[in-house]
CSV table of C-alpha atoms and ligand atoms in Angstrom, one decimal:
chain,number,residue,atom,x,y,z
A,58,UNK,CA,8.4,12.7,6.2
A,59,UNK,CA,10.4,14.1,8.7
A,60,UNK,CA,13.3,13.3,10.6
A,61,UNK,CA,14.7,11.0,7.7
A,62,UNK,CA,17.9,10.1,7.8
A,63,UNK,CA,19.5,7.4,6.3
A,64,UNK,CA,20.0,4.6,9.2
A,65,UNK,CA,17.7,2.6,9.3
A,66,UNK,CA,15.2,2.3,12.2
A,67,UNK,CA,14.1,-1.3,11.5
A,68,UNK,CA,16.3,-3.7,10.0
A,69,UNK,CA,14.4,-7.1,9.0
A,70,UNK,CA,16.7,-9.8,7.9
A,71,UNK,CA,15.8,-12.9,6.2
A,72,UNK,CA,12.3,-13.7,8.3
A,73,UNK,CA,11.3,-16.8,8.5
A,74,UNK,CA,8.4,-18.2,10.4
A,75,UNK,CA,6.5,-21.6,10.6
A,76,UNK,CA,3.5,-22.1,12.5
A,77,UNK,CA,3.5,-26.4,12.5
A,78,UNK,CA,4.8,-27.1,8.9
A,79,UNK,CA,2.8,-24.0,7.7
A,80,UNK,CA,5.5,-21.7,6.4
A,81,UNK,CA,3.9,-18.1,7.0
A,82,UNK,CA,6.7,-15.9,6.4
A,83,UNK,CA,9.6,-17.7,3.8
A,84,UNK,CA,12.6,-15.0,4.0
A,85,UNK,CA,11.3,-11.6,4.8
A,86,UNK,CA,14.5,-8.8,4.6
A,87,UNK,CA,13.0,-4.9,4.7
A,88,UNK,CA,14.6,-1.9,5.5
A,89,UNK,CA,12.8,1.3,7.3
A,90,UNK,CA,14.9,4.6,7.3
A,91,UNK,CA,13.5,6.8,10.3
A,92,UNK,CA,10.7,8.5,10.2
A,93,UNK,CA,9.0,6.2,6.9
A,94,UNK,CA,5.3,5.6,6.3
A,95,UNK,CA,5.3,2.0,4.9
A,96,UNK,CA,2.4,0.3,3.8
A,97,UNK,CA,2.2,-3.5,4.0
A,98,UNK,CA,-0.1,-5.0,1.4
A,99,UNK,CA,-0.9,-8.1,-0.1
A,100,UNK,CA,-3.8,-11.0,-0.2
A,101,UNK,CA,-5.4,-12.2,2.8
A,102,UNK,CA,-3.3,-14.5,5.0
A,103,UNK,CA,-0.2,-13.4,2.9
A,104,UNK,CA,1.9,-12.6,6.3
A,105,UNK,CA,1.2,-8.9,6.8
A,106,UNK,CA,0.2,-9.8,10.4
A,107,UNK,CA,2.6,-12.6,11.0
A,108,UNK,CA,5.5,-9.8,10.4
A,109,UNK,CA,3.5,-7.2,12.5
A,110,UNK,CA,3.9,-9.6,15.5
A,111,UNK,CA,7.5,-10.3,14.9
A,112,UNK,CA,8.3,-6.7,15.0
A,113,UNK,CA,6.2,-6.5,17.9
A,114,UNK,CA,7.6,-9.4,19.5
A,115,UNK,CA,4.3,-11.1,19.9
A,116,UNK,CA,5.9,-14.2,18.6
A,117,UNK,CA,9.7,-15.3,18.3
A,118,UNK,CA,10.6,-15.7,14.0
A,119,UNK,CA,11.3,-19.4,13.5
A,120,UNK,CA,14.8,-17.5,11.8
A,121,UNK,CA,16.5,-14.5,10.9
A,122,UNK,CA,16.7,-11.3,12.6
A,123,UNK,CA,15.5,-8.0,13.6
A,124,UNK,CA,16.8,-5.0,14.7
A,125,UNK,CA,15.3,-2.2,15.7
A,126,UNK,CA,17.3,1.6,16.6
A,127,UNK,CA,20.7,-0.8,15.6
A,128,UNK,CA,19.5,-3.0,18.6
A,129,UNK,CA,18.5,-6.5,17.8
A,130,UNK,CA,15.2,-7.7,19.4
A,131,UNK,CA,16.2,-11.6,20.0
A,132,UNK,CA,15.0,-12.2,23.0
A,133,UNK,CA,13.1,-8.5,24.0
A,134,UNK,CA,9.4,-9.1,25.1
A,135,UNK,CA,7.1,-7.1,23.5
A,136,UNK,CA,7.0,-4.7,26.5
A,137,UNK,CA,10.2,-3.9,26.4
A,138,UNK,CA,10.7,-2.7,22.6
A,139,UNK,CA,10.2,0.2,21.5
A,140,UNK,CA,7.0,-0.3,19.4
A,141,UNK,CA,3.4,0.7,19.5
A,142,UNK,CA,0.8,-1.3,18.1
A,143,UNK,CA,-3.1,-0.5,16.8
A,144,UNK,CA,-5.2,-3.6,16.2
A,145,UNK,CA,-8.7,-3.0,13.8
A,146,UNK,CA,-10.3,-4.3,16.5
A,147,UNK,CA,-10.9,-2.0,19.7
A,148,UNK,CA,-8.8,-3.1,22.2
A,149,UNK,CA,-9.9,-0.3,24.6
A,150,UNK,CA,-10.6,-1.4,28.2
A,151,UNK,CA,-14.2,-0.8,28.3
A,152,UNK,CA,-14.4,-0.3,32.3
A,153,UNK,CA,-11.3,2.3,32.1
A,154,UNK,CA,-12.1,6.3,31.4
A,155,UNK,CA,-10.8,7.9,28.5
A,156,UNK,CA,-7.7,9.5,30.4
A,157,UNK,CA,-6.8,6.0,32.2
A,158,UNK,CA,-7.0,4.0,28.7
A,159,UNK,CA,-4.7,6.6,27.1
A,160,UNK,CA,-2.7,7.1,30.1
A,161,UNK,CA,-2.0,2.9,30.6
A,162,UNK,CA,0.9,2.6,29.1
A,163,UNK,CA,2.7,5.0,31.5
A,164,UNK,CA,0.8,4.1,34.5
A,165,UNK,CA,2.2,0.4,33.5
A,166,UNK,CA,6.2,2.1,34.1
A,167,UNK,CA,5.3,3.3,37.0
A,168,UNK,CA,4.9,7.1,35.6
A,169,UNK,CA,3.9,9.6,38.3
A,170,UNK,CA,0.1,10.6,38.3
A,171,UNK,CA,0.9,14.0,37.2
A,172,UNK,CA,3.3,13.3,34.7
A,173,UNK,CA,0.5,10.9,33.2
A,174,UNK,CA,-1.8,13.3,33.7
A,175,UNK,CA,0.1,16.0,31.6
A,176,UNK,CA,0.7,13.8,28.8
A,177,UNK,CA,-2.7,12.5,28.4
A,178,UNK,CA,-3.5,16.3,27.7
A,179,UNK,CA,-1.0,16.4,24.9
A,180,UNK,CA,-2.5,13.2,23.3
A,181,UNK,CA,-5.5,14.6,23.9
A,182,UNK,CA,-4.9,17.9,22.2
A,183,UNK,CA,-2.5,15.8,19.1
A,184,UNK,CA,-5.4,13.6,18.6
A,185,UNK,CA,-7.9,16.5,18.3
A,186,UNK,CA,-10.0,14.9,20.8
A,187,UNK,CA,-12.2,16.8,23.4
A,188,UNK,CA,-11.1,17.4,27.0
A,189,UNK,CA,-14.5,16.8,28.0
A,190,UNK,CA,-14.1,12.8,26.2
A,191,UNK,CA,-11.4,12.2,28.9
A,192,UNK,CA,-13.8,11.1,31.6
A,193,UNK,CA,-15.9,9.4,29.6
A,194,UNK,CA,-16.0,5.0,29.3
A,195,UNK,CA,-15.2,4.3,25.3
A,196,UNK,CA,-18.4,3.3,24.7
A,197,UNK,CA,-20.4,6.8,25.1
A,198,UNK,CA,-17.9,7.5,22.0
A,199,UNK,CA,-18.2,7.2,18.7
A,200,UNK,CA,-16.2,4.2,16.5
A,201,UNK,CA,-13.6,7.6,14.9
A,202,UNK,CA,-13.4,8.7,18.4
A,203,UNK,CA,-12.7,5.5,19.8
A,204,UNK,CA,-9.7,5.1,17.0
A,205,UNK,CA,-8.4,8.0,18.1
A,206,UNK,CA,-8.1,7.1,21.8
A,207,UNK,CA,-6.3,4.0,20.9
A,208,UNK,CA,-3.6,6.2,18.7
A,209,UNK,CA,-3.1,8.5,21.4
A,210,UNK,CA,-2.8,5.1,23.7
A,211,UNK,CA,-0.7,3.9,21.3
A,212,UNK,CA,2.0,7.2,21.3
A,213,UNK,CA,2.2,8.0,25.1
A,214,UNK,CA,5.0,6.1,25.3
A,215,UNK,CA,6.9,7.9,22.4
A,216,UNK,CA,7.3,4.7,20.4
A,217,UNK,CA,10.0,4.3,17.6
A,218,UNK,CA,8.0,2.3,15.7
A,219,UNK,CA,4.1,2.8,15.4
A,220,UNK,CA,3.0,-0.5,14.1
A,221,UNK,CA,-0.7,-0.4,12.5
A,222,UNK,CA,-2.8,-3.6,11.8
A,223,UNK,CA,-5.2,-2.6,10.1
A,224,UNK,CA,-6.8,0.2,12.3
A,225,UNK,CA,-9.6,2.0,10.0
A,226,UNK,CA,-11.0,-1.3,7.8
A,227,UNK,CA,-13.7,-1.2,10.6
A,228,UNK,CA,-15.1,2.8,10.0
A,229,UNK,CA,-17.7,3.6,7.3
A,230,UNK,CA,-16.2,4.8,4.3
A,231,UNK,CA,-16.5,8.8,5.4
A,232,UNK,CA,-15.0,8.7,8.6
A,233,UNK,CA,-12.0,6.6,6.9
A,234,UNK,CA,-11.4,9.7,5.1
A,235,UNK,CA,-10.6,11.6,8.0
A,236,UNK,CA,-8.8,9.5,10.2
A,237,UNK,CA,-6.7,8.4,7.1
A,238,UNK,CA,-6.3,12.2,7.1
A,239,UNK,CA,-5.5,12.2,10.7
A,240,UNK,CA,-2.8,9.7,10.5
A,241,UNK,CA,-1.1,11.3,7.3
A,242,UNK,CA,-1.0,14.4,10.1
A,243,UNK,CA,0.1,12.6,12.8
A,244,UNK,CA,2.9,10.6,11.1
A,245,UNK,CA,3.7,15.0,9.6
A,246,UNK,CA,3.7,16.1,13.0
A,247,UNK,CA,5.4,13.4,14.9
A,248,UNK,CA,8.3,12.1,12.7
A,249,UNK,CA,7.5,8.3,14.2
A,250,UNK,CA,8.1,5.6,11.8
A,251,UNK,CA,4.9,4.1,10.7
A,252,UNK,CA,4.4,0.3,9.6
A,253,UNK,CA,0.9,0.2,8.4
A,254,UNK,CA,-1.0,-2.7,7.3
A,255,UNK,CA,-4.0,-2.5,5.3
A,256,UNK,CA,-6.4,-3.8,2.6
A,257,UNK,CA,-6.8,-0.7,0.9
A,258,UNK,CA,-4.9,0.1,-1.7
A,259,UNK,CA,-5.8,3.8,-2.5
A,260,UNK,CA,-5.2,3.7,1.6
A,261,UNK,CA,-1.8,2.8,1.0
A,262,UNK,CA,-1.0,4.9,-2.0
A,263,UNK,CA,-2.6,8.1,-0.3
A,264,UNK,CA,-0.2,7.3,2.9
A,265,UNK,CA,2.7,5.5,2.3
A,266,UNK,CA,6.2,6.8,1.7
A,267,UNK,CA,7.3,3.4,-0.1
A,268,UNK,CA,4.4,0.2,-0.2
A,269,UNK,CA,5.4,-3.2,0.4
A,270,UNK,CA,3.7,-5.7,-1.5
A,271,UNK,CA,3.7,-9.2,-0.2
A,272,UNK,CA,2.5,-12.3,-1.6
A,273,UNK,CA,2.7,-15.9,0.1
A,274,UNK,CA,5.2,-15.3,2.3
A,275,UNK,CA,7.5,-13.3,0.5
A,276,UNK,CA,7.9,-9.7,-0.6
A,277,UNK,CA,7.3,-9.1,-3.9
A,278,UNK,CA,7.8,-5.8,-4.2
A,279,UNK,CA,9.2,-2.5,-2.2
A,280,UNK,CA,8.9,0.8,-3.9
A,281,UNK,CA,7.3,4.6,-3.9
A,282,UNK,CA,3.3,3.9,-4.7
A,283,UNK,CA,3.9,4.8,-8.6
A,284,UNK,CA,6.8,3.1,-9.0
A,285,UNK,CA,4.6,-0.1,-7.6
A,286,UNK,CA,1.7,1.6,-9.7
A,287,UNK,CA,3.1,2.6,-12.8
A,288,UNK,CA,6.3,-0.1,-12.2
A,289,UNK,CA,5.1,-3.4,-10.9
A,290,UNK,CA,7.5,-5.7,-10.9
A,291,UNK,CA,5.4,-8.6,-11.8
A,292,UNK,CA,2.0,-9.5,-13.1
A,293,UNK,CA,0.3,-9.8,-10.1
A,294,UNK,CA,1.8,-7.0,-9.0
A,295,UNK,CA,0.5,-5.0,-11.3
A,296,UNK,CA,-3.0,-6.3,-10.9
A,297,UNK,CA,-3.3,-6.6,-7.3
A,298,UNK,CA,-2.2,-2.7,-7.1
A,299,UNK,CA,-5.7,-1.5,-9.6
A,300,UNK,CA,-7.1,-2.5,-12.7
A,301,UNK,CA,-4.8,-3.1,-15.4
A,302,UNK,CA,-4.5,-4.2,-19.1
A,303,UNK,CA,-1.6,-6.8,-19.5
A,304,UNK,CA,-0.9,-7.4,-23.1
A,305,UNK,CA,1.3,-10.3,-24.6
A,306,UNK,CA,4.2,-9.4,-26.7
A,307,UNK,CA,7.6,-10.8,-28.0
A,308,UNK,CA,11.0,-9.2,-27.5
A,309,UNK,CA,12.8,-9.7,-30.2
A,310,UNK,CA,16.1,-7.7,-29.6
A,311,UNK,CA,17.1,-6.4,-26.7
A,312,UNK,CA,19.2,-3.4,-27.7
A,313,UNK,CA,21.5,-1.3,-25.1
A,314,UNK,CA,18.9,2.0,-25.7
A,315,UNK,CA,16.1,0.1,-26.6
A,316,UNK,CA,14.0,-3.4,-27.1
A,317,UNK,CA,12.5,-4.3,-30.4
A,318,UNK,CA,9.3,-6.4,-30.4
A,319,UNK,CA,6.2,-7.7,-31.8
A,320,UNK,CA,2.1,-7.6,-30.1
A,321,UNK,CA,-0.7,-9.4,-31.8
A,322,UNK,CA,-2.8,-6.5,-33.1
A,323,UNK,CA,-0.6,-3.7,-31.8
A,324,UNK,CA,0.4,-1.6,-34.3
A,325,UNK,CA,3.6,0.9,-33.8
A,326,UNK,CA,5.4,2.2,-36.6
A,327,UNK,CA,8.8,1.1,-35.1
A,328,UNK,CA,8.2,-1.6,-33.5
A,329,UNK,CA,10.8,-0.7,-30.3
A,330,UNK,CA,10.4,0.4,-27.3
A,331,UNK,CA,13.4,2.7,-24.7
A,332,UNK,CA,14.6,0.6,-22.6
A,333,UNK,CA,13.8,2.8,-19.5
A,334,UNK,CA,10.3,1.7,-20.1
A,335,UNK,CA,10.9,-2.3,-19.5
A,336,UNK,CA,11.7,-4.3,-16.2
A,337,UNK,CA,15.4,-5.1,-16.2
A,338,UNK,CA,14.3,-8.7,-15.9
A,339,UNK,CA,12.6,-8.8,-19.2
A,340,UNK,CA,15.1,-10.9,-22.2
A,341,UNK,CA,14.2,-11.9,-25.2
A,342,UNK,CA,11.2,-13.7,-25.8
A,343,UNK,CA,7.6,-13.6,-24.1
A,344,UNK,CA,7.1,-10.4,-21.9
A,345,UNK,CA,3.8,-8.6,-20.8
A,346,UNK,CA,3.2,-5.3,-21.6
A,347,UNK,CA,1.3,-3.3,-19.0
A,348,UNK,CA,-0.8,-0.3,-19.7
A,349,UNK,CA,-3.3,1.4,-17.1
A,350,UNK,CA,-6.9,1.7,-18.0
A,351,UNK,CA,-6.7,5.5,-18.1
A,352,UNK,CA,-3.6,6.3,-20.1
A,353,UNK,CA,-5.3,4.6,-22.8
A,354,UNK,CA,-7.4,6.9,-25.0
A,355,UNK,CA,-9.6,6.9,-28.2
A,356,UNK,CA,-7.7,7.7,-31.5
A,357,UNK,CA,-9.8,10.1,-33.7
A,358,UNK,CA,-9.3,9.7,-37.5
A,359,UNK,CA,-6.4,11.0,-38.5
A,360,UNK,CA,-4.9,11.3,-34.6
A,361,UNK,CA,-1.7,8.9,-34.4
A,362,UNK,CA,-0.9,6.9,-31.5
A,363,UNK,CA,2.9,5.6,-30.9
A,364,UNK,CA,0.8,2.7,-30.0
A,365,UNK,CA,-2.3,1.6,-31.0
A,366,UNK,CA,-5.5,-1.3,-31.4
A,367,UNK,CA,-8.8,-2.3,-32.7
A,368,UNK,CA,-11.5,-3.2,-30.4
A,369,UNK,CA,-15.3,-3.0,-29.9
A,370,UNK,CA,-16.6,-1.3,-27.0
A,371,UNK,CA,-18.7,-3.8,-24.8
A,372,UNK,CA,-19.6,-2.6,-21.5
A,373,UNK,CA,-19.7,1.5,-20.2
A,374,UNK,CA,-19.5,2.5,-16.3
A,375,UNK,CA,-19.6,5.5,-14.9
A,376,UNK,CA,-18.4,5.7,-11.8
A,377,UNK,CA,-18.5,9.7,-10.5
A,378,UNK,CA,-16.1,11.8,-12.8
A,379,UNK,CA,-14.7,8.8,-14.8
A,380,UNK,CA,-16.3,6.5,-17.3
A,381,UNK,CA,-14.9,2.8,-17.3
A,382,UNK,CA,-15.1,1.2,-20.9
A,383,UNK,CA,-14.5,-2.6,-21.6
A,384,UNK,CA,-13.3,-3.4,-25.1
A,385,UNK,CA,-12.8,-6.3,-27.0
A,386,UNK,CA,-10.2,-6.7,-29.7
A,387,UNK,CA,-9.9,-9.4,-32.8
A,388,UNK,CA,-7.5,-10.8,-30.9
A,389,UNK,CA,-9.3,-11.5,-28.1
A,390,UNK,CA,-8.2,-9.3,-25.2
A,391,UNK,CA,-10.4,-7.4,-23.2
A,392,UNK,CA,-9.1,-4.3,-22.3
A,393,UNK,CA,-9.9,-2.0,-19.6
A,394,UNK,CA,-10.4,1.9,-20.3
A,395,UNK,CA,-10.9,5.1,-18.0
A,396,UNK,CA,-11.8,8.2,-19.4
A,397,UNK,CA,-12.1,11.4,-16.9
A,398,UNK,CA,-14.3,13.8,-17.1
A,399,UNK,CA,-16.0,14.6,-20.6
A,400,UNK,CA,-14.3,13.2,-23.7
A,401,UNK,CA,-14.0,14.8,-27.0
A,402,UNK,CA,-14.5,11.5,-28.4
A,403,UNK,CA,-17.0,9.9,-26.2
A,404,UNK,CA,-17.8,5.7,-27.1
A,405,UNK,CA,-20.9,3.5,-27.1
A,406,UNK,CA,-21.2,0.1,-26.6
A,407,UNK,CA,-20.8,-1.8,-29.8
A,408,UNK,CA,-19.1,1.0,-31.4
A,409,UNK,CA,-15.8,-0.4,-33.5
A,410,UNK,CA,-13.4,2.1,-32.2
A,411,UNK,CA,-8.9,2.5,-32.4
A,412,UNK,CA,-7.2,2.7,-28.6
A,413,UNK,CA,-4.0,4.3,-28.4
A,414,UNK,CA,-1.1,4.7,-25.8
A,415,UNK,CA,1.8,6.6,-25.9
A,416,UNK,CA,5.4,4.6,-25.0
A,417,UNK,CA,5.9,6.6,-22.1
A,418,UNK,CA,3.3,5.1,-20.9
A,419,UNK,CA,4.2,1.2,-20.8
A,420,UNK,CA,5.9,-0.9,-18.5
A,421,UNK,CA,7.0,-4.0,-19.9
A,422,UNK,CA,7.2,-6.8,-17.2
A,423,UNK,CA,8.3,-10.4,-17.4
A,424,UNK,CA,5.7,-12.9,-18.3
A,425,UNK,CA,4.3,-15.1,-16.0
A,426,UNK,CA,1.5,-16.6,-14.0
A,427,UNK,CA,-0.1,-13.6,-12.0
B,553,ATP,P1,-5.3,-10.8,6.4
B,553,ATP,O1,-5.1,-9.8,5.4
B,553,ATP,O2,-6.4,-11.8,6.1
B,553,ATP,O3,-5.3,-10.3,7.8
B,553,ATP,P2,-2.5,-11.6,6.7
B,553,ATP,O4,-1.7,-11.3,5.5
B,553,ATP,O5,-2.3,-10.6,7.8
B,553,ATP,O6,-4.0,-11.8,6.3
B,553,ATP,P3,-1.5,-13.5,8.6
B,553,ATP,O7,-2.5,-13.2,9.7
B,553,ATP,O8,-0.1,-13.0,8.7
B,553,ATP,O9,-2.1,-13.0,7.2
B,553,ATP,O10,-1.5,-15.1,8.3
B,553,ATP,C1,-0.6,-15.7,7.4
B,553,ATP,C2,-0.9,-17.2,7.3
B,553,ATP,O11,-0.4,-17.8,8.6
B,553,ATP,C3,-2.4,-17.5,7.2
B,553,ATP,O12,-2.5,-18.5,6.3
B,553,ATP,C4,-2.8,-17.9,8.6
B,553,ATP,O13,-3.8,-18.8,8.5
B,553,ATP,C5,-1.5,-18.5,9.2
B,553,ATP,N1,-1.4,-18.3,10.6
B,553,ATP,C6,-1.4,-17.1,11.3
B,553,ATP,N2,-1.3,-17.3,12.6
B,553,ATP,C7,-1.3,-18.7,12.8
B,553,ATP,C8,-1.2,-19.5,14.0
B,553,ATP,N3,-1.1,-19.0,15.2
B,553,ATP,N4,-1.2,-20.8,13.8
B,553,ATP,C9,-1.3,-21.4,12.5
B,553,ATP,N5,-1.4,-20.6,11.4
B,553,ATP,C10,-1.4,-19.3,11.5
């Protein structure tokens, strides 16, 4: 991140937007501090886009606001803001050489040729893109290459905001890599604020400064990726951000340092838990707590656990460097394990085996529908 300072550089307040009676966006408020990688998340048709375009000023917001740079955008076409946008789709001109696609933006303000010129070589050169591509049409380029034409497109024009819809979903899983790579260097070495939407969830963790998870309309959640990882501030937070094991239990006593309670088949000597380690949200009463696949481990006998249950391994994966365990308890819950690398205590299917977890390791969360 550089460049951060505190103001912020977009300024979304209380978005709404209805297409017919279909309410797409039901009060969106954000806040980007220059120079921010955010990551936009969230199910399909959740309003990722639908905010993209506002920002964009692709479509006027049935309410609210948005400012961008302290200036609000009411009533600025989408030419005239000061954002950049990168569809998944190609939106190269296909009859238009490398050097005029890049260089469209400034040929469209009526930039001299050799001031176009000289910054198509620097967005040549920042892309890491070949001299020799610039004369070429975009289809005698690859799909990566091609990307990287319409980033450098999309920075000519030294855009505030860099607003990214999705722009790798369509590469093979490799080339993702690096251009996910190439943007983490880009956003580095430019200090542009990046909005970035994407389906990709070790995508968004790898990239973002802070994720924004969104769900229906709404934002559900806005936070570093572990704090949204290790965090969540719901249940479907916590399972739409990776695999997780979501265990009823009861508070009992909510205490100023800490939160007595009671799980079916978890067994913990005291019974509390530090408060630091549940939502602020959570009362008394039913609560969910959250544990990640792979801080839970096997107890050996005689090992101790803070926390700990009984289950019978069903299923094994392995999956490169990690196994992936299913187990079932007495209770009925099927919990979700991750083991890297070689384990001391390795487990076979239909083994009766003791899980524990330690309490720094929990996240209590308030019950409720996920
Ligand atoms: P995806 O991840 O699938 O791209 P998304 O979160 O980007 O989804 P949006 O494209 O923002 O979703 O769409 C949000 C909702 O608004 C969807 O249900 C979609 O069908 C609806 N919608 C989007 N554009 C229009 C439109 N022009 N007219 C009517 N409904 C629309």
């Amino acid at each position: 991140m550089q460049n951060m300072n505190t103001a912020p550089i977009l300024q979304i307040e209380d978005i709404h937007k209805d297409y017919g009676t279909y309410q797409a966006l039901k009060g969106v408020s954000l806040s980007v501090r220059q120079g921010e990688f955010i990551a936009l998340v969230g199910p399909s048709g959740c309003g990722k886009t639908t905010l993209l375009k506002q920002i964009a000023g692709f479509e006027d917001a049935t309410s609210g606001r948005i400012s961008i740079d302290g200036r609000d955008m009411a009533g600025v076409p989408a030419a005239q803001r000061p954002t950049s946008i990168v569809f998944q789709k190609l939106a190269l001109f296909p009859h238009m050489t490398v050097a005029e696609n890049i260089g469209f933006p400034l040929k469209l303000r009526k930039v001299v040729p050799a001031e176009i010129a000289a910054r198509v070589n620097e967005m040549i050169a920042l892309m890491e893109l070949k001299p020799i591509y610039l004369d070429r049409l975009p289809r005698a380029l690859s799909g990566g290459e091609q990307q990287r034409v319409a980033l450098a497109r999309s920075m000519i024009s030294s855009p505030k905001l860099l607003l990214l819809d999705e722009p790798l979903s369509a590469l093979d899983v490799k080339l993702k890599k690096v251009l996910q790579s190439e943007l983490k260097r880009l956003h580095r070495s430019v200090g542009v604020t990046f909005v970035h939407v994407t389906h990709d969830l070790e995508e968004a963790m790898m990239l973002a400064d802070r994720i924004c998870v969104m769900r229906a309309g709404h934002i559900l959640q806005l936070g570093e990726p572990a704090d949204i990882y290790y965090r969540p501030a719901d249940a479907f937070v916590a399972g739409f951000i990776g695999e997780t094991n979501l265990l009823p239990v009861e508070i009992t006593r909510r205490g100023k340092d800490r939160v007595e309670y009671r799980g079916t088949g978890i067994a913990d000597e005291t019974g509390a838990i530090p408060v630091r380690f549940i939502a602020d949200q959570v009362g008394t009463g039913q609560a969910l707590m959250n544990v990640r696949p792979e801080l839970i481990r096997r107890i050996g006998p005689g090992d101790k656990a803070e926390c700990s249950m009984n289950a019978q391994v069903t299923e094994i994966f392995t999956k490169g460097g990690t196994v992936q365990y299913r187990a079932h308890t007495p209770e009925g819950y099927d919990l979700a394990i991750e083991i890297q690398g070689t384990s001391d205590l390795p487990m076979r299917v239909g083994e009766d085996v003791r899980l524990g977890w330690a309490k720094k390791d929990i996240w209590v969360l308030p019950a409720g529908a996920a």
